[in-house]
mmCIF file of C-alpha atoms in Angstrom:
data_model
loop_
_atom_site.group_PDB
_atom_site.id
_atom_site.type_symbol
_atom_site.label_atom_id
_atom_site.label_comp_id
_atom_site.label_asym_id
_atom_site.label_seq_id
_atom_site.Cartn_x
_atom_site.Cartn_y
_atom_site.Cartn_z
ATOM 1 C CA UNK W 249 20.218 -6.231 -6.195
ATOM 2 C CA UNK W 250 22.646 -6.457 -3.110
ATOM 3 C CA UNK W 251 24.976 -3.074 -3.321
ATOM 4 C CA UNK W 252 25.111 -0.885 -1.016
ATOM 5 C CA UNK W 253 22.354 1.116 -2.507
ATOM 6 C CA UNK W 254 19.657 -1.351 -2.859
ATOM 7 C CA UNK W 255 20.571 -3.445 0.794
ATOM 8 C CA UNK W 256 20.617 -0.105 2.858
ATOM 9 C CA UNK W 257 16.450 -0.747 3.712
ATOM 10 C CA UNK W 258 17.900 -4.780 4.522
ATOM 11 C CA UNK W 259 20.593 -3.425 6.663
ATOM 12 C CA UNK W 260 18.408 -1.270 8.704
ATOM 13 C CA UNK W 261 16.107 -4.004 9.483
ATOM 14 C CA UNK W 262 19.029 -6.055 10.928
ATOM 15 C CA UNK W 263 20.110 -3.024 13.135
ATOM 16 C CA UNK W 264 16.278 -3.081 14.483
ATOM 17 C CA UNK W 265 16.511 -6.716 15.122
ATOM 18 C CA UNK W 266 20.043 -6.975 16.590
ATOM 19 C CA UNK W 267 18.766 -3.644 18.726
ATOM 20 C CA UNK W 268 15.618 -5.229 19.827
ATOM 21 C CA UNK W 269 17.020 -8.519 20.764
ATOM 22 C CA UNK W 270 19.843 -6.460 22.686
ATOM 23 C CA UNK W 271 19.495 -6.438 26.993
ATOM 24 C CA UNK W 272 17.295 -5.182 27.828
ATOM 25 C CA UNK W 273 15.087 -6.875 25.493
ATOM 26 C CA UNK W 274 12.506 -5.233 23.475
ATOM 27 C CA UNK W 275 13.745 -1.751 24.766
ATOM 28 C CA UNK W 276 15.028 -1.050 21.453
ATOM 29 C CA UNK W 277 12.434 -0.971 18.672
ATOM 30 C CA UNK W 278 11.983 0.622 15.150
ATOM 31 C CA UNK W 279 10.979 3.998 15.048
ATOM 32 C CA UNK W 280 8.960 3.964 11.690
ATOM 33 C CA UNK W 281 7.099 -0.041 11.666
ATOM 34 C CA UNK W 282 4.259 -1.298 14.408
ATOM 35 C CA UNK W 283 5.926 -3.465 16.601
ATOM 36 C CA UNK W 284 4.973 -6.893 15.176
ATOM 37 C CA UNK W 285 6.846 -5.541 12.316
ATOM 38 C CA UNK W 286 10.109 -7.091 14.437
ATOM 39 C CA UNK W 287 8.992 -11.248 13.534
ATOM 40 C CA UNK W 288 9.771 -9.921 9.989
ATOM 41 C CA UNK W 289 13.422 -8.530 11.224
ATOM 42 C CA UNK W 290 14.052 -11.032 13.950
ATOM 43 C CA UNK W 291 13.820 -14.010 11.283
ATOM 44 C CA UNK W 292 16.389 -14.244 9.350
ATOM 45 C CA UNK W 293 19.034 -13.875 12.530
ATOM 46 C CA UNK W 294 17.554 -17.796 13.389
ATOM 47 C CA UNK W 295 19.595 -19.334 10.270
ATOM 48 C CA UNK W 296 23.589 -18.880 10.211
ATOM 49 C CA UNK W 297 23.338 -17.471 7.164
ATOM 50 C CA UNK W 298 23.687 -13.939 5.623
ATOM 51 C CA UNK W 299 21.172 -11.836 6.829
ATOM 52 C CA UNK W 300 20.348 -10.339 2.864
ATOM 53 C CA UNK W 301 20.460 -13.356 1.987
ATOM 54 C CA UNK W 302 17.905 -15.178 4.479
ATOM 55 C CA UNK W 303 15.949 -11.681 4.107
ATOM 56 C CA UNK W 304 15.350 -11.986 0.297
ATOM 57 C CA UNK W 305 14.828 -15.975 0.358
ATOM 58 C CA UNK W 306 11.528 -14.690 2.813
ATOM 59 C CA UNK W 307 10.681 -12.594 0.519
ATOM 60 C CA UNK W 308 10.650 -14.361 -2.474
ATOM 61 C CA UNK W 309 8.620 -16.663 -0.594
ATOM 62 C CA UNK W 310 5.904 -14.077 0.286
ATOM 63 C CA UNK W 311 6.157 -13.259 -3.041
ATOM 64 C CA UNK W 312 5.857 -16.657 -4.511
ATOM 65 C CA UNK W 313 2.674 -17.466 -2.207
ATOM 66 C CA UNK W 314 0.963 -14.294 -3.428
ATOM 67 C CA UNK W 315 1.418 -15.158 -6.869
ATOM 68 C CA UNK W 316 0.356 -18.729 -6.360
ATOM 69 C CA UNK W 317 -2.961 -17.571 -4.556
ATOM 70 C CA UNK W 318 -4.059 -16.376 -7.948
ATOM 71 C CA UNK W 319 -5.473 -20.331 -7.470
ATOM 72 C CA UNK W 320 -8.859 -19.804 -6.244
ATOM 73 C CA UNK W 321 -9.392 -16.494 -8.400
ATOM 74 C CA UNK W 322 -11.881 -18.243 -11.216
ATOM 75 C CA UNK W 323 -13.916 -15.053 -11.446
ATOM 76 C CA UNK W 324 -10.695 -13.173 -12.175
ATOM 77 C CA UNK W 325 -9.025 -15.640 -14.971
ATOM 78 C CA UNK W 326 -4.922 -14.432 -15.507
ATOM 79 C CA UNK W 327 -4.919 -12.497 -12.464
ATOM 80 C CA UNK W 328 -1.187 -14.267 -11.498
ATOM 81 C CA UNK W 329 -0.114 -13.349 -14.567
ATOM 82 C CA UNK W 330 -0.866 -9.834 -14.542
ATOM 83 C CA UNK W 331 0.624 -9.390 -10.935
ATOM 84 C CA UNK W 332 3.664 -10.935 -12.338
ATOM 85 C CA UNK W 333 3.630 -8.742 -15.245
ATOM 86 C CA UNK W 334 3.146 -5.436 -13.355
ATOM 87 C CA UNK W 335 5.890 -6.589 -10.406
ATOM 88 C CA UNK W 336 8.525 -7.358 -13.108
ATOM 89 C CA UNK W 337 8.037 -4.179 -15.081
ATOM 90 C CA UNK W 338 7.661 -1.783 -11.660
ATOM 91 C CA UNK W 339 8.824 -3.081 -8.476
ATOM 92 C CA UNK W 340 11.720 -5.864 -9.174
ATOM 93 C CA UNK W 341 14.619 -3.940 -8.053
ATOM 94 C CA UNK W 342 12.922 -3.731 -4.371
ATOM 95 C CA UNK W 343 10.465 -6.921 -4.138
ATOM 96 C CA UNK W 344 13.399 -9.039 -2.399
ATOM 97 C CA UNK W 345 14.839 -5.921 -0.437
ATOM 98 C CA UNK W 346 11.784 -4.524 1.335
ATOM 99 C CA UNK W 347 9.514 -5.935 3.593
ATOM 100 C CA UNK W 348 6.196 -4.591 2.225
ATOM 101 C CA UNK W 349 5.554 -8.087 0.379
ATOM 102 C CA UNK W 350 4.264 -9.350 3.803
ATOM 103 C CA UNK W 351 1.758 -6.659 4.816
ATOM 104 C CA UNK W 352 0.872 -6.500 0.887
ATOM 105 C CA UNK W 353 0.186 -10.482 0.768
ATOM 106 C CA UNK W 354 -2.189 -9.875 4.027
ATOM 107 C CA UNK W 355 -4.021 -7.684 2.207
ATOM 108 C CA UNK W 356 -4.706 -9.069 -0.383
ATOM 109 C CA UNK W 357 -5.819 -11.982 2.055
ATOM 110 C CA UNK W 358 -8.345 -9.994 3.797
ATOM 111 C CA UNK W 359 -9.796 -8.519 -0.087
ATOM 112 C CA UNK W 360 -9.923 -12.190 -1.042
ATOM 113 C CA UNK W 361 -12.129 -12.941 2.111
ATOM 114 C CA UNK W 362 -14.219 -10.344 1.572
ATOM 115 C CA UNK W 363 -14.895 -11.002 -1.954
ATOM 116 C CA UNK W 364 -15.656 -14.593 -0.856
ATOM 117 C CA UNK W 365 -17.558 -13.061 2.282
ATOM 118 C CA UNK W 366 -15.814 -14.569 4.475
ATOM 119 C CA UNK W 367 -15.702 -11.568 6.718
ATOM 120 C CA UNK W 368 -14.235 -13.441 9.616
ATOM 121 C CA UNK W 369 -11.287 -13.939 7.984
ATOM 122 C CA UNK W 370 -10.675 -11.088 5.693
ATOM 123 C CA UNK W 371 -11.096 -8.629 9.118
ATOM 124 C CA UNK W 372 -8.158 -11.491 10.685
ATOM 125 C CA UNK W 373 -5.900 -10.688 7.671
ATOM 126 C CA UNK W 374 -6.357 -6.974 7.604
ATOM 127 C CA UNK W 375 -5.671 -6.442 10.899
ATOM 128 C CA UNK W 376 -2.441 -8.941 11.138
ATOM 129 C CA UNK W 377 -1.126 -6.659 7.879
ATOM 130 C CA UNK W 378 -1.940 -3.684 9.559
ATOM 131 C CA UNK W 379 0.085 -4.936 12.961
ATOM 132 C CA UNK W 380 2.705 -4.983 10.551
ATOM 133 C CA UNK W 381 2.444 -1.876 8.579
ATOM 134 C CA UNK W 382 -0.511 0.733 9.028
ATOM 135 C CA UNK W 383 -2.022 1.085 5.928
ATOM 136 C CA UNK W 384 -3.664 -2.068 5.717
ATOM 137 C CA UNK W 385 -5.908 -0.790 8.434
ATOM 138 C CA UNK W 386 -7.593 1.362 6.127
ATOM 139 C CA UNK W 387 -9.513 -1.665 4.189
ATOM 140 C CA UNK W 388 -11.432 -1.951 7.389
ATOM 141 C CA UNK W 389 -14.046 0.891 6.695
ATOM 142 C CA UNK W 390 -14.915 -0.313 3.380
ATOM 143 C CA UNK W 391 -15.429 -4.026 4.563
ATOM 144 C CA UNK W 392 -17.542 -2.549 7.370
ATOM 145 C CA UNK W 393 -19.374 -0.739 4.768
ATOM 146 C CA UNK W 394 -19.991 -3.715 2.210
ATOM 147 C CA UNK W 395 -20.667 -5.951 4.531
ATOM 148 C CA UNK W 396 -23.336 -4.276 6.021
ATOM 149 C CA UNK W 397 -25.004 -3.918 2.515
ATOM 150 C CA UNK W 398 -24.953 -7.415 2.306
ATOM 151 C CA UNK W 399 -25.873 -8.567 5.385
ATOM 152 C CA UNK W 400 -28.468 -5.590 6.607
ATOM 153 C CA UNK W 401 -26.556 -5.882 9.895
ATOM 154 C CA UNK W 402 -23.092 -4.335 11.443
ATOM 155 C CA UNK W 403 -20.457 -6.077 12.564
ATOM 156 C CA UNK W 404 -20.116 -5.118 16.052
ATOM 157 C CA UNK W 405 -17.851 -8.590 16.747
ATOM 158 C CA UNK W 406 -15.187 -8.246 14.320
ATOM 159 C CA UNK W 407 -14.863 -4.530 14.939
ATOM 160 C CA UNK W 408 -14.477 -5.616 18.588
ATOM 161 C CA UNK W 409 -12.072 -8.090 17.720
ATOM 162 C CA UNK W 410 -10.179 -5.672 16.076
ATOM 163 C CA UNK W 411 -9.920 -3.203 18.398
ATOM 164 C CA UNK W 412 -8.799 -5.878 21.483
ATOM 165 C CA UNK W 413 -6.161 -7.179 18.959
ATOM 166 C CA UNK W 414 -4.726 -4.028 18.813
ATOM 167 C CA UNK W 415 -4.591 -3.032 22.327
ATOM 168 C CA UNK W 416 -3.093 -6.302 23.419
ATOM 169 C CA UNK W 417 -0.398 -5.325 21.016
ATOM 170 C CA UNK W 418 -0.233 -1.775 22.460
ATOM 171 C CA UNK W 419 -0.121 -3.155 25.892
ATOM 172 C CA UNK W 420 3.174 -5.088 24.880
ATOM 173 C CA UNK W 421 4.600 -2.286 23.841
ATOM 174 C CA UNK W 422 3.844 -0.240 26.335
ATOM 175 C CA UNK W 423 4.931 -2.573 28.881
ATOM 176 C CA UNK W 424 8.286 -2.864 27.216
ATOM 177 C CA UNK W 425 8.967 0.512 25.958
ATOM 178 C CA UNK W 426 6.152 2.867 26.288
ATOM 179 C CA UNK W 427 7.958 5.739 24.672
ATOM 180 C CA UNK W 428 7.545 4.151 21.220
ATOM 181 C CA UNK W 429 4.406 3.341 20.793
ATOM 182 C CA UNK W 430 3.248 6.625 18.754
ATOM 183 C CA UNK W 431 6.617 6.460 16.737
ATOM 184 C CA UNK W 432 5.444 5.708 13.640
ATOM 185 C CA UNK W 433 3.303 8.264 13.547
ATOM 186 C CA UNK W 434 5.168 11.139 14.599
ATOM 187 C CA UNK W 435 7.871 9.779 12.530
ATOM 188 C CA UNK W 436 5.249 10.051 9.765
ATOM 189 C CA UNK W 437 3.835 13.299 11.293
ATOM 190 C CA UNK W 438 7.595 14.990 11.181
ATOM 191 C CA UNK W 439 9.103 14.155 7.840
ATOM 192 C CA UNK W 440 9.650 16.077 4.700
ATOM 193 C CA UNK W 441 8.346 15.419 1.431
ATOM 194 C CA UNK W 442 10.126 12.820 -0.103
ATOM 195 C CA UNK W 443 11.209 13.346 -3.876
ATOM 196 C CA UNK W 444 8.986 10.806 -5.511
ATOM 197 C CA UNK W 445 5.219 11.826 -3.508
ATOM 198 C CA UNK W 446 2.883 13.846 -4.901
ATOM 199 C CA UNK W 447 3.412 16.989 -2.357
ATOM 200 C CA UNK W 448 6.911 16.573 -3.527
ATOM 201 C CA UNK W 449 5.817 17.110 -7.134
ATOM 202 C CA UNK W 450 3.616 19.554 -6.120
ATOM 203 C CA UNK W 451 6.384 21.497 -4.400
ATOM 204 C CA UNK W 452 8.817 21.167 -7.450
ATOM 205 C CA UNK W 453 6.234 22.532 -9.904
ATOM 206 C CA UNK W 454 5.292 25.387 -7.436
ATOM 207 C CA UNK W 455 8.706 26.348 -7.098
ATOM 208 C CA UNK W 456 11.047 24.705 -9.953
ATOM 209 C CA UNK W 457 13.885 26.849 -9.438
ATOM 210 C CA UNK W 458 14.416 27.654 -5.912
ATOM 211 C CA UNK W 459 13.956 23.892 -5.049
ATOM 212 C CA UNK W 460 16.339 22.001 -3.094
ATOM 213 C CA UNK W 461 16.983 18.689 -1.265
ATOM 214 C CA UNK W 462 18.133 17.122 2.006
ATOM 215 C CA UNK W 463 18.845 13.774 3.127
ATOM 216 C CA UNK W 464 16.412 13.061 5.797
ATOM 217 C CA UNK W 465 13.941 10.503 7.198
ATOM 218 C CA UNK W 466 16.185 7.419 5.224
ATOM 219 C CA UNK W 467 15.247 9.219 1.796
ATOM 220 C CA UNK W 468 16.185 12.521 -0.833
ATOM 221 C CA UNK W 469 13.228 14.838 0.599
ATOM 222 C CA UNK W 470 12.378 17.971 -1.666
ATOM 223 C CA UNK W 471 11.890 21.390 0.114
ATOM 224 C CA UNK W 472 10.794 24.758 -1.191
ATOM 225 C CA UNK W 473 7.880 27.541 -1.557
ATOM 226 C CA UNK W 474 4.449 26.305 0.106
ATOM 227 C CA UNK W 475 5.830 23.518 1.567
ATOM 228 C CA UNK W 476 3.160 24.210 4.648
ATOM 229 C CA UNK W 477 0.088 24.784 2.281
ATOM 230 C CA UNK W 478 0.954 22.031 0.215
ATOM 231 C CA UNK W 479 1.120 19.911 2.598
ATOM 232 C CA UNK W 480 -2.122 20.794 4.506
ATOM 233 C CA UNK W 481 -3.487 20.709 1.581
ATOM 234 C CA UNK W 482 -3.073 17.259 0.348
ATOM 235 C CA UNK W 483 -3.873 15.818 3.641
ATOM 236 C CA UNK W 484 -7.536 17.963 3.604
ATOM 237 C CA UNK W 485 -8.148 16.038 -0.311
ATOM 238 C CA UNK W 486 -6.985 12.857 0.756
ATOM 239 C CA UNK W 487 -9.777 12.844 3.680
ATOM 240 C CA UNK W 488 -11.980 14.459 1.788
ATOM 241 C CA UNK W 489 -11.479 11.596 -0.936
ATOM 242 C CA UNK W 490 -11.291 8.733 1.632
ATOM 243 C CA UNK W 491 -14.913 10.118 2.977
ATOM 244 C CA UNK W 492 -16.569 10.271 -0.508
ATOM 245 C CA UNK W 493 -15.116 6.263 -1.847
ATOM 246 C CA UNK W 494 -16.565 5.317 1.908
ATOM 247 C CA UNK W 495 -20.150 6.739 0.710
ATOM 248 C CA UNK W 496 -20.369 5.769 -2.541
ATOM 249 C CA UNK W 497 -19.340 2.245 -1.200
ATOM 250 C CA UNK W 498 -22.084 2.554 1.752
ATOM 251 C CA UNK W 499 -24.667 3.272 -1.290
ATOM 252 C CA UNK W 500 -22.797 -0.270 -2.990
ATOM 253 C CA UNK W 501 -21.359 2.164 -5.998
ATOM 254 C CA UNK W 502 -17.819 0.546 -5.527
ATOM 255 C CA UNK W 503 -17.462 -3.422 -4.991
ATOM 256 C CA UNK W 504 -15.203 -4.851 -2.506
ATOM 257 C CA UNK W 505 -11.859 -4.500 -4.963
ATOM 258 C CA UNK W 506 -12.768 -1.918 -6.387
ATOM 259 C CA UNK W 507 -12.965 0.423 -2.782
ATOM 260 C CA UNK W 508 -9.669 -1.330 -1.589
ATOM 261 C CA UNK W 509 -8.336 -0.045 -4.523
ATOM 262 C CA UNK W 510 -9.427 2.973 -3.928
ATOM 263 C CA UNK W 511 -8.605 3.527 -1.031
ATOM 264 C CA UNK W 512 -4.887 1.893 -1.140
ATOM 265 C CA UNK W 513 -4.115 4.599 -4.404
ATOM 266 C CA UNK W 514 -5.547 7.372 -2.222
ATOM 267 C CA UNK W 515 -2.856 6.844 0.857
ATOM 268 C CA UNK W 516 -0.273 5.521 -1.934
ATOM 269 C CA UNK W 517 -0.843 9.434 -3.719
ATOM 270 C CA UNK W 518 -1.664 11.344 -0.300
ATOM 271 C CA UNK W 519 1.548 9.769 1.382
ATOM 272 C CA UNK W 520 4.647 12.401 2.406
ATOM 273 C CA UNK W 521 7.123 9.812 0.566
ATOM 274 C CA UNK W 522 6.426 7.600 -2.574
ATOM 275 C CA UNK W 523 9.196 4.828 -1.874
ATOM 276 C CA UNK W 524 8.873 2.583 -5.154
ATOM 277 C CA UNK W 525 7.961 -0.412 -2.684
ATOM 278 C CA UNK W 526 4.634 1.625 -2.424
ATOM 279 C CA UNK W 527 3.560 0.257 -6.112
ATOM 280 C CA UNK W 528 3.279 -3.591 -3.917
ATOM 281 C CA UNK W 529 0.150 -2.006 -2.346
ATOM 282 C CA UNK W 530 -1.540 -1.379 -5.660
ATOM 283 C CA UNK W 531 -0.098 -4.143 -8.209
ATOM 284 C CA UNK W 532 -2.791 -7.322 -6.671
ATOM 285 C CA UNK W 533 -5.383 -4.978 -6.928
ATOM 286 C CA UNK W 534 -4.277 -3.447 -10.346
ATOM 287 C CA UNK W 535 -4.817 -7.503 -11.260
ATOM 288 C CA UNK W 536 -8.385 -8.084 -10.590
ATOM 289 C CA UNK W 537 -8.782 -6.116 -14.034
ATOM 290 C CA UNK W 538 -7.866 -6.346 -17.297
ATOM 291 C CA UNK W 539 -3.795 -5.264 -17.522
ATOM 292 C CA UNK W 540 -4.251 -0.967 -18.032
ATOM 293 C CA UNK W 541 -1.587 1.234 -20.449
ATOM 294 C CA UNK W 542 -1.777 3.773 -17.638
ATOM 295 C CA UNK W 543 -0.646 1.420 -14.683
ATOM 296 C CA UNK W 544 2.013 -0.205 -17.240
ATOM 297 C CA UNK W 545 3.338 3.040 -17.516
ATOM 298 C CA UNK W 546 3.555 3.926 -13.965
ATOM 299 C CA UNK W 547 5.276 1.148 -13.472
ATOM 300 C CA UNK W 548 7.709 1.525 -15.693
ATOM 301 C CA UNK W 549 7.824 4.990 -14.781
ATOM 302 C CA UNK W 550 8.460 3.316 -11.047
ATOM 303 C CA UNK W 551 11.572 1.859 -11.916
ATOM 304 C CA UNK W 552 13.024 4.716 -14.340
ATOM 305 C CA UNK W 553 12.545 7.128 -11.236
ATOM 306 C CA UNK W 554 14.124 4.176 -8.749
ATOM 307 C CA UNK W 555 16.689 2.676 -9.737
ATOM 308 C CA UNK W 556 17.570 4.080 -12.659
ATOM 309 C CA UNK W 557 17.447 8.102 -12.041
ATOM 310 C CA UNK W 558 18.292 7.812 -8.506
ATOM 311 C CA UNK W 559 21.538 6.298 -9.601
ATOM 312 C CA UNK W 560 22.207 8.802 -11.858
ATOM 313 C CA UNK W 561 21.397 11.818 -9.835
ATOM 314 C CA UNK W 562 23.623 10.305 -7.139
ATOM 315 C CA UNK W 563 26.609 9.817 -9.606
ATOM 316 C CA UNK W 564 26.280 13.422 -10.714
ATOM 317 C CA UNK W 565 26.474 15.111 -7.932
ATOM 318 C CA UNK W 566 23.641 17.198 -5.286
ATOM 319 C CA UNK W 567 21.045 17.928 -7.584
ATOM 320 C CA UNK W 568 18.262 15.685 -8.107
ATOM 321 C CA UNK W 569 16.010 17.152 -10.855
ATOM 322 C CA UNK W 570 16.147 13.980 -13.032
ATOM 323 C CA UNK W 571 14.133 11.573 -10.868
ATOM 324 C CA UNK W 572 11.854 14.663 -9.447
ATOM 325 C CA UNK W 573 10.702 15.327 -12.556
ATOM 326 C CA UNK W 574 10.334 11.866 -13.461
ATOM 327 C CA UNK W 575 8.336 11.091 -10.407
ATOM 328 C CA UNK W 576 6.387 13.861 -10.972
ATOM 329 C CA UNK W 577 5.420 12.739 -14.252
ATOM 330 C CA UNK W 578 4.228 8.944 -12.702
ATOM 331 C CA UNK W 579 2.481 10.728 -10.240
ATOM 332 C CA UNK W 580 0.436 12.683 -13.104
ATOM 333 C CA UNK W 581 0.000 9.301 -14.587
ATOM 334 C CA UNK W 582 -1.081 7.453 -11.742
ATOM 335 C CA UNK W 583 -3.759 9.623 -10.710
ATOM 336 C CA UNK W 584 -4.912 10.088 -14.252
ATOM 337 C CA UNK W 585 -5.040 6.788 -14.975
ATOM 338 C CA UNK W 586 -6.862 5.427 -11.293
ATOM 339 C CA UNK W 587 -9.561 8.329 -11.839
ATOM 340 C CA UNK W 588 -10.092 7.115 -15.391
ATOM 341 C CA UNK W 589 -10.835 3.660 -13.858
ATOM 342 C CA UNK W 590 -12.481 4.987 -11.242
ATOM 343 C CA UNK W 591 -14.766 6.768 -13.706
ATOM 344 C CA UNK W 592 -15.342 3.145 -15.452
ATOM 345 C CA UNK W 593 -16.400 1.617 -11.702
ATOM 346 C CA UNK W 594 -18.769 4.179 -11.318
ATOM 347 C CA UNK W 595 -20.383 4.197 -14.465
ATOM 348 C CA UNK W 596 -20.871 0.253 -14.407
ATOM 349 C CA UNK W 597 -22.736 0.427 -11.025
ATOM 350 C CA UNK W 598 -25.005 3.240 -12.339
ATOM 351 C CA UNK W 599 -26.269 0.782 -14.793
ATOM 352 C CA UNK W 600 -25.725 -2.339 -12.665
ATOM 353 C CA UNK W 601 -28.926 -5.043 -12.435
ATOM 354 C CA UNK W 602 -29.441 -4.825 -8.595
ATOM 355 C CA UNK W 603 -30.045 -8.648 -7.045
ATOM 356 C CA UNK W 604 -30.886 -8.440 -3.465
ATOM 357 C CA UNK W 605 -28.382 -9.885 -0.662
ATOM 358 C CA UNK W 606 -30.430 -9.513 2.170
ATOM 359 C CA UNK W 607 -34.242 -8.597 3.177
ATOM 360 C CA UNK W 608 -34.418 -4.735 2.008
ATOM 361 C CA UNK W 609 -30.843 -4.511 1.002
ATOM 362 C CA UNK W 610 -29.390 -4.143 -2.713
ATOM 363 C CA UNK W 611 -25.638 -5.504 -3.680
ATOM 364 C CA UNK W 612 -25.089 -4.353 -7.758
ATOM 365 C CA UNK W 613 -23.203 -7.236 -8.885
ATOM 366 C CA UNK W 614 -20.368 -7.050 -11.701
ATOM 367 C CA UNK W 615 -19.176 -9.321 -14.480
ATOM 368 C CA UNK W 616 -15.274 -10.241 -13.651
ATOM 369 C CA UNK W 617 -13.922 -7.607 -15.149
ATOM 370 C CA UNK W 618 -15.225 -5.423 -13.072
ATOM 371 C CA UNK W 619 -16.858 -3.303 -15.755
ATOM 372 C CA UNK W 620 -19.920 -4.798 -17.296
ATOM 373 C CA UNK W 621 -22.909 -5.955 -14.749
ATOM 374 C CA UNK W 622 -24.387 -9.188 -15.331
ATOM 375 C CA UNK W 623 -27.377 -10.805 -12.971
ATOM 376 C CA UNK W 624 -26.149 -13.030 -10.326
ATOM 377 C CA UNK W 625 -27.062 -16.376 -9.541
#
């Protein structure tokens, strides 16, 4: 895993740290990743080693503790196997290149803590992953939401916690180079579609023919007809969708995985680029249930796409209808397969013996597998 093609994400995370560590210090930070993300860069310049190689020995690591916390999962019995089993089959050829272990391994943290109820904590890990990489952020809603189900109260503390952890990181940043701290977003507010997303499918089947692709934003982005609709579009369902999980999780339809879940396959799918490190921030998840056809196939779809297709397409020349097409097809899985389950969450917690948590509040509670409601206590 250490050509050129496969260390190009590790080599850009040494030019951020070398550039950040550079006089004047901190000036110089990345354009796409929170600030915090630079501990993750910075480290491996401490040892004189090879920076790939210090890089994936901290990742297998991060890797190796997030398979190992499958320890205290007795509800969910072979969930460490089933992470195993979906990172081997969909994401090996960019676990020890990419960074995203360390955000994912927070958030699966913070779900942990909130399954425990241990809200203290699981808001604490949420909001370090998020520091590191945005999307965790978006697990807070639905912890506000169950919590208050099971409490009867909000959590005006930890939001407030939140909130004053973020601004002392903003206040860093904007101390030492104010001009970045909106970069990630615009960078995410200004790029194309990239090959493997669902607007890029959506733009390939619109337009098969006249289709065409540029190098831009680090990645093979797609361009042709609708490109504007398409992408207003998706963002309007993928709010739309985020509002209506949030509900039925307010009205305890969706338990504390299951909305995580969710949510996490909503900005996976409503995301302008589909980089096969994205499949991190479903597999834990994917392992509090039983192991699915559907997500074994979009794994393996996952890896056909990247590295197999991508390899190929590069080899052959400009075009890259191989691994469009084959993303397109994961996508078409993926989002067949999470509604199905979806469906199944719903359809237990219509049925689900309600036990309460709290004077005048109702929590349905759910056999392990997420499917079948049993009584608690």
């Amino acid at each position: 895993f250490w050509g050129e093609g496969f260390s190009a994400d590790v080599a850009l995370y040494e030019h951020y740290a070398r550039a950040a560590l550079a006089s004047p210090l901190l000036h110089s930070l990345p354009k796409e990743y929170p600030i915090a993300s630079l501990a993750l860069f910075v480290a491996p310049l401490m040892l004189p080693l090879s920076y790939a190689l210090v890089f994936g020995l901290l990742t297998a690591a991060g890797t190796v503790a997030l398979i190992l916390s499958s320890g205290g999962l007795s509800q969910h019995p072979g969930w460490g196997r089933r992470t195993a089993t979906y990172m081997v089959v969909g994401a090996v050829a960019v676990v020890f290149v990419r960074y995203d272990i360390f955000p994912v391994l927070s958030c699966f943290l913070a779900v942990d803590g909130a399954r425990r109820r241990k809200w203290g904590r699981a808001w604490a890990w949420a909001v370090g992953g998020g520091l590191l990489k945005l999307f965790p952020f978006l697990l807070l809603p639905g912890f506000l939401l169950v919590e208050r189900r099971q409490t009867g109260r909000w959590p005006p503390r930890r939001v407030a916690g939140a909130c004053v952890a973020l601004a002392a990181v903003v206040t860093v940043q904007l101390a030492t180079a104010a001009s970045t701290v909106l970069s990630p977003i615009s960078y995410q507010w200004h790029r194309g579609f990239e090959l493997s997303s669902l607007p890029g499918s959506l733009t390939f089947l619109v337009d098969p023919l006249g289709v065409h692709w540029v190098a831009g934003f680090g990645t093979i982005e797609v361009t042709g007809a609708g490109h504007a609709v398409i992408g207003v579009s998706v963002a309007l369902v993928a709010v739309v969708c985020l509002s209506a999980l949030w509900v039925l999780t307010s009205k305890g339809r969706l338990s504390v995985e299951a909305v995580s879940l969710a949510v996490l396959s909503m900005a996976v799918l409503g995301d302008k680029a589909f980089a096969p490190q994205y499949l991190l921030w479903l597999i834990p998840f994917w392992a509090y249930w039983p192991l699915r056809r559907g997500w074994l196939a979009v794994a393996a779809l996952t890896t056909l796409v990247y590295p197999l297709l991508y390899e190929e397409a590069h080899a052959w020349g400009p075009s890259f209808y191989l691994p469009t097409v084959g993303a397109a097809v994961r996508n078409a899985v993926l989002l067949a397969a999470t509604v199905g389950w979806l469906r199944e969450q719903l359809r237990a917690s219509r049925s689900a013996v309600l036990e309460p948590c709290a004077p005048g509040v109702n929590e349905p509670v759910f056999a392990p597998d997420g499917r079948v409601p049993i009584l608690a206590g």
